[in-house]
Amino acid sequence: MEQYAPTSAEDVAELVKAAIANESPLEIGGNHTKQALGRPVEATHALSTRGMRGVHFYEPSELVVSLAPGTTMRELTDLLDQNGQELAFEPIDYRALYGNEALSGTVAGTVAVNASGPRRIKAGAARDHLLGFSAISGRGEAFQSGGRVMKNVTGYDLSKLMTGSYGTLGIYTDLTLKVLPKPEMEETLVIHGLSDQVAIDVMTEASGLPHEVSSFAHLPADVATTMDAPLAGSTLPGAMTALRLEGPEISVTKRKADLREHFANCGGEFDEIEPSRSRNFWHALRDCAPLAKRNVDIWRISTAPTIGAKFTTAIRAAGIEASTYYDWAGGLIWLATEADAVEAVSSIRAALKPFGGHATLIRSSITNRATVDVFQPQPAPLAALTARVKYSFDPERVLNRGRMRKDL
Amino acid sequence: MALMMPKPEEEILANRDLLIERLRKILPADNVIDDEVSRRAYECDALTMYRQLPLVVVLPETVPQVSAVMALANEMNVKVVPRGAGTSLSGGSLPLGDGILLGLSKFNKVLEIDYPNRCASLQPGVTNLAITKAVEHKGFYYAPDPSSQIACSIGGNVGENSGGVHCLKYGLTTNNLLGLEIVLIDGEIVQLGGKHLDSEAYDLMGLMTGSEGLLGIVTEVTVRILQKPQTVRGLLFGFPTLDDGGNCVADIIAAGIIPGGLEMMDNMAIVAADDFQPCGYPRDVESLLICELDGTDSEVDHLIARVSEIAKQNNASVIRVAETEEERLQFWAGRKNAFPAVGAIGPDYLCMDGTIPRKELSRVLAGMRELSDKHGLRVANVFHAGDGNLHPLILYDASIDGDIERAEAFGADILRLCVDVGGVLTGEHGVGVEKRDLMHTMFSEADLEQQQRVKCAFDPNHRLNPGKVFPTLHRCAELGKMHVHKGKVPFPELPRF
């Protein structure tokens, strides 16, 4: 497939117009780190944003950075790090799932898949941190929305719509993101030996306490034991329920003590992941590292936190053998199963139906991703509305045709 | 007023009797208001300078009723203007003479509070403050707190993406929503989100938030509720210049501290507030900064010392730390009274709502002083300093001929200035009709056309709240035309890899 890496917004617009004229749809990407995420794209040519790189401005005291779409996550992370800042939504790095080099994806790609990690429950998702953007639509026209300020209701919030649209609505040519100070330090309190349901009760209770836990995860025993000791940071056996504390040291120490006291009688054994290892531990969970090594299909399910354990019970009752762990206090379930996606999809979505939420097939063979609905199907009126929104940006479907859904 | 609204359509006016008759088949008789005296109560929202009697007012009580009203309006090609509590400051629910005014005031119930999942489901007419009232006995609250929170409704907050004084740390409405139920123009009912995070496909909930009633009718809202912080402490700083105050704000944030609230006032606003109700503000400073720090006890103590030190380094002439809750509320009292206080010296005022990059504050304030001389009107400033949202209050006297026009021209100049320095027209009040004709200062025609194409995906005939937000209405068929002709554009010479 012929590949283009235009270096300006004008060239992107020309390429899109040419694609329309020649009825030759484009595969939109960056550094190809997430090509295995989503349905296979119907395209004759590929357009990468990697030719557009660099930072337009970065103003740490204004908490804002503006950059070209092909800037790599490595470049952005290093830049923010020099000023003690970061993207607070903890973007997923797909190295564990798809075998990429660490942080080699582009900023545009990260935003395009709305990839958010463990701190999402506290700090928001990628969609909450995109302040504004410029893009080329599927009509080959340049447009922009939002701005560089935090508070803005001037016109429709197209930043939300574009985030998580997998390059099916427009091609980013500039992005302006909100950044935040890194916490002074972090530490993780671990409770060992809880069942899934008790762990979820503990996590949802902790999320209602004023101790400002910023991430809540539970690894059942079979998954906890597969984590490398240096990564897990804890040597006790059995299931791990992890509560993350971030902030000034004096505050972290106090809150950790308060939580220990509060949950003294929950039935588990306490341990801690020390500050130097805590961040790596959460990044491993963020990237699905505990399950990614197995050569099986991976699903990612978002539901209400209290539903987590009920959902896994339901899929096991339906005969699906799976390994799972929970993030977002139970609201995010990472699931690995040997069951063929074509067979498993109906059981997984049927188990989710009574509770609400969505299940996404994060990793599977290209054949499966072409056959199975990778993203949760929508009820007919909503699916029709979604298709009309796609049409309003990309009437000829020249941008990432079929990536999210066959008709988009 | 010079404001141009879409010309009333003769056919709609001619069918008014039939429309009312059919609405009465959908709704209880009392919920269809057609007499002139009763309709008068709905002729404006909080932007009172624009008034228009609606064609008819309907007050549905159930979602199927809303759906039936929308389906009927769609069938009869009648326009619909949604209205929550009517507190919009930008004319978002200004009625149309040929449109149904659809009031959601009867949707006033809290439907469910789910503490373990930290969310609450509400009908759209529930007031913002009522959400916190419903959950505070368990130690929770709803974060966005627009100053009209006692009256404004959550449905309206969704329409305008309302903010408040705690946005820097806790976000706006859009960052605190989990789910919406909306009724589309044809009466179809759609659920977006729920109790889970993120969307399975396009983030239509994010798009709906701040769409000012142009895309659909919100009939149910699920919000996140947060646990109240253990401690909230207030600090009050006075500075000899506006620049010192502005620099202090930048230094606090650069030090990695995100306060719960960070509010600034200029001398005119300080003196007006203290005259209105003595609150102990230092009257001889050029800028006053109220800083609220929240979190756990240990963290807040630690931060108070750091923030006070930063203020000292920025020449603060007054540094006060509230030792009691009463004292903290006293710090806020003057700020919360700022609008009526300025109104008292007005006698009238126009409240603007631009947002600017914080570093441009002194430049914008200097520019505003020049504009004040140019237009011959005074301006007082209160400022959500943390997030750059500026509320200049332009003082005028409606009884003086030409003063309203002068105030509007002054306001428009201020907003142009905000856009010039990299800011935006509105931070939290919405475009509505008030800023509609300034949209071109921020957006190109292509930007506005793309936004209107999104509108077409929801409302192809411009029946829902037309005349708001967009300065010109283009027919959807016109917007859909492509300017590229198949086969006529050759592949250009571009680098290939």
Short mmCIF file of C-alpha atoms in Angstrom, two decimals, chain A residues 2-5 11 14-15 17-18 20-24 45 50 59 61-63 114 120-121 125 127-128 137-139 141-146 148-158 160-161 163-165 168-169 178 180-181 184 204 207-212 248 250-251 254-255 258 302-306 328 356-358 375-376 378 381-382 385-386 388-390 392-393 395-396 404 408, chain B residues 116-118 140 160-161 163-164 167-168 172 174-175 184 188 190-192 195-204 206-207 211-212 214-215 224 227-228 230 250 253-254 256 258 295-296 298-299 302 306 355-359 384 387 389 422 424-431 439 442-443 446-447 450-451 453-455 457-458 470 479-487 489 491-492 494-497:
data_model
loop_
_atom_site.label_atom_id
_atom_site.label_comp_id
_atom_site.label_asym_id
_atom_site.label_seq_id
_atom_site.Cartn_x
_atom_site.Cartn_y
_atom_site.Cartn_z
CA GLU A 2 1.31 3.43 -0.91
CA GLN A 3 2.12 5.52 2.13
CA TYR A 4 2.19 9.27 2.58
CA ALA A 5 3.72 11.25 5.39
CA ASP A 11 -0.62 18.65 2.11
CA GLU A 14 -4.67 17.85 -0.74
CA LEU A 15 -4.24 14.15 -0.06
CA LYS A 17 -9.20 15.67 -1.63
CA ALA A 18 -7.30 13.35 -3.92
CA ILE A 20 -12.16 11.58 -2.51
CA ALA A 21 -11.60 12.28 -6.17
CA ASN A 22 -10.03 8.91 -6.83
CA GLU A 23 -12.35 6.98 -4.53
CA SER A 24 -9.28 5.64 -2.77
CA HIS A 45 -3.39 4.31 0.59
CA ARG A 50 4.62 11.23 11.51
CA GLU A 59 3.87 26.99 29.09
CA SER A 61 2.68 27.78 34.54
CA GLU A 62 -0.33 27.92 32.18
CA LEU A 63 -0.58 24.11 32.27
CA ASN A 114 -8.93 8.08 24.14
CA ARG A 120 -8.67 8.06 34.87
CA ILE A 121 -11.17 7.44 37.69
CA ALA A 125 -9.74 10.65 30.39
CA ARG A 127 -11.10 13.54 26.27
CA ASP A 128 -10.98 15.71 29.40
CA SER A 137 -12.01 16.66 7.74
CA GLY A 138 -12.96 13.87 5.37
CA ARG A 139 -14.03 16.65 3.01
CA GLU A 141 -11.22 20.99 4.67
CA ALA A 142 -9.24 22.52 7.52
CA PHE A 143 -11.24 23.29 10.67
CA GLN A 144 -10.49 23.95 14.30
CA SER A 145 -12.34 23.85 17.58
CA GLY A 146 -11.69 24.73 21.22
CA ARG A 148 -5.82 26.85 24.69
CA VAL A 149 -7.80 27.80 27.80
CA MET A 150 -9.42 25.49 30.37
CA LYS A 151 -12.83 27.06 30.38
CA ASN A 152 -14.49 27.44 27.02
CA VAL A 153 -18.03 26.98 25.74
CA THR A 154 -17.64 28.83 22.46
CA GLY A 155 -19.27 26.57 19.86
CA TYR A 156 -19.71 22.81 19.98
CA ASP A 157 -17.07 20.89 21.90
CA LEU A 158 -15.67 18.99 18.93
CA LYS A 160 -14.73 15.55 22.84
CA LEU A 161 -16.14 14.17 19.62
CA THR A 163 -11.15 12.14 20.98
CA GLY A 164 -11.79 8.43 20.72
CA SER A 165 -12.98 8.61 17.09
CA THR A 168 -12.64 8.34 11.38
CA LEU A 169 -13.77 11.99 11.56
CA LYS A 178 -3.92 20.41 29.39
CA LEU A 180 -0.71 18.95 35.28
CA PRO A 181 2.02 18.83 37.90
CA GLU A 184 5.41 14.89 44.63
CA THR A 204 -15.82 1.22 46.23
CA SER A 207 -13.55 5.63 46.74
CA GLY A 208 -16.11 7.20 49.05
CA LEU A 209 -13.58 8.13 51.74
CA PRO A 210 -11.85 11.51 51.92
CA HIS A 211 -8.39 9.91 51.73
CA GLU A 212 -8.02 10.76 48.05
CA PRO A 248 3.21 15.43 49.34
CA ILE A 250 3.54 14.03 54.73
CA SER A 251 0.05 13.61 53.33
CA LYS A 254 -0.94 10.03 56.95
CA ARG A 255 -3.55 8.80 54.48
CA ASP A 258 -5.73 6.16 58.00
CA SER A 302 -16.08 -0.63 31.14
CA THR A 303 -19.03 -0.89 33.54
CA ALA A 304 -20.17 0.46 36.91
CA PRO A 305 -17.55 -0.35 39.61
CA THR A 306 -19.87 -2.49 41.75
CA TRP A 328 -11.07 1.82 38.23
CA GLY A 356 -24.75 -1.58 31.16
CA GLY A 357 -21.35 -0.59 29.83
CA HIS A 358 -19.25 -1.62 26.88
CA PHE A 375 -16.60 -2.09 19.66
CA GLN A 376 -19.85 -2.51 21.56
CA GLN A 378 -25.28 0.45 19.70
CA PRO A 381 -31.40 4.93 16.79
CA LEU A 382 -28.01 5.69 18.38
CA LEU A 385 -27.14 9.04 14.78
CA THR A 386 -23.48 7.99 15.02
CA ARG A 388 -24.97 10.71 10.55
CA VAL A 389 -22.24 12.32 12.66
CA LYS A 390 -19.61 10.42 10.66
CA SER A 392 -21.13 15.23 8.65
CA PHE A 393 -17.32 15.04 8.76
CA PRO A 395 -19.38 11.88 3.68
CA GLU A 396 -17.38 9.65 1.32
CA MET A 404 -14.79 1.35 14.27
CA LEU A 408 -18.48 4.10 9.55
CA PRO B 116 -21.01 2.80 45.96
CA ASN B 117 -20.76 3.84 42.30
CA ARG B 118 -20.49 7.50 43.33
CA PHE B 140 -20.65 13.81 49.19
CA GLU B 160 -24.19 25.48 28.80
CA ASN B 161 -21.38 23.30 30.22
CA GLY B 163 -18.51 25.99 35.56
CA GLY B 164 -18.08 27.82 38.83
CA CYS B 167 -13.16 24.36 37.79
CA LEU B 168 -9.38 24.36 37.77
CA LEU B 172 -16.70 21.80 34.36
CA THR B 174 -18.60 18.00 30.98
CA ASN B 175 -15.92 16.49 33.25
CA LEU B 184 -33.98 13.86 19.43
CA GLU B 188 -36.51 9.26 19.31
CA VAL B 190 -31.41 7.87 23.06
CA GLN B 191 -29.22 6.88 26.03
CA LEU B 192 -25.64 8.13 26.13
CA LYS B 195 -22.84 4.55 35.23
CA HIS B 196 -19.65 3.53 33.45
CA LEU B 197 -16.78 5.61 32.10
CA ASP B 198 -16.10 6.53 28.48
CA SER B 199 -18.08 5.90 25.34
CA GLU B 200 -18.31 2.78 23.17
CA ALA B 201 -18.14 4.96 20.03
CA TYR B 202 -18.21 8.71 19.39
CA ASP B 203 -18.46 10.79 22.56
CA LEU B 204 -21.90 12.23 21.84
CA GLY B 206 -19.33 15.33 25.30
CA LEU B 207 -20.78 16.90 22.17
CA SER B 211 -24.46 22.54 22.78
CA GLU B 212 -26.92 25.17 24.09
CA LEU B 214 -29.42 22.98 19.61
CA LEU B 215 -29.02 19.21 19.32
CA ARG B 224 -20.50 11.87 39.39
CA GLN B 227 -16.52 12.83 48.62
CA LYS B 228 -16.10 16.13 50.43
CA GLN B 230 -11.46 16.48 54.82
CA ALA B 250 1.26 31.84 37.95
CA ILE B 253 0.54 26.83 39.72
CA ALA B 254 4.13 26.59 38.49
CA GLY B 256 2.74 22.29 41.24
CA ILE B 258 -3.66 23.24 42.17
CA GLY B 295 -7.66 18.01 50.75
CA THR B 296 -6.52 16.04 53.73
CA SER B 298 -1.86 17.11 56.61
CA GLU B 299 -1.69 18.17 52.97
CA HIS B 302 1.70 21.84 54.22
CA ARG B 306 4.03 27.13 50.69
CA THR B 355 -11.44 33.43 29.03
CA ILE B 356 -7.80 34.37 28.47
CA PRO B 357 -4.43 32.71 28.97
CA ARG B 358 -3.60 33.84 32.52
CA LYS B 359 -0.27 35.37 31.55
CA HIS B 384 -11.58 33.10 38.08
CA ASP B 387 -8.62 28.98 34.88
CA ASN B 389 -12.11 33.10 33.11
CA GLY B 422 -5.42 33.71 22.49
CA VAL B 424 -12.22 32.73 23.82
CA LEU B 425 -15.57 34.55 23.75
CA THR B 426 -17.21 32.63 26.55
CA GLY B 427 -15.93 30.50 29.38
CA GLU B 428 -19.15 29.37 30.99
CA HIS B 429 -22.15 31.54 30.02
CA GLY B 430 -22.57 30.26 26.48
CA VAL B 431 -22.84 32.03 23.13
CA MET B 439 -18.41 34.04 16.45
CA MET B 442 -12.85 33.27 16.76
CA PHE B 443 -13.86 30.93 13.97
CA ALA B 446 -15.03 26.66 7.45
CA ASP B 447 -14.98 26.09 11.24
CA GLN B 450 -18.28 22.07 10.11
CA GLN B 451 -20.08 22.82 13.38
CA ARG B 453 -22.88 20.08 9.63
CA VAL B 454 -22.80 18.41 13.05
CA LYS B 455 -26.03 20.26 13.81
CA ALA B 457 -26.74 15.29 11.81
CA PHE B 458 -29.14 15.97 14.69
CA PHE B 470 -24.52 30.61 14.75
CA LEU B 479 -23.54 22.53 3.64
CA GLY B 480 -23.42 18.97 2.37
CA LYS B 481 -22.18 19.95 -1.10
CA MET B 482 -18.62 18.94 -1.80
CA HIS B 483 -16.28 21.24 -3.61
CA VAL B 484 -14.20 18.40 -4.98
CA HIS B 485 -15.38 16.76 -8.17
CA LYS B 486 -14.73 13.15 -8.73
CA GLY B 487 -11.81 12.40 -10.95
CA VAL B 489 -8.20 16.44 -8.72
CA PHE B 491 -2.68 13.31 -6.94
CA PRO B 492 -0.31 16.15 -6.15
CA LEU B 494 4.04 14.96 -2.35
CA PRO B 495 6.77 13.16 -0.47
CA ARG B 496 6.12 9.41 -0.53
CA PHE B 497 7.59 6.89 1.85
#
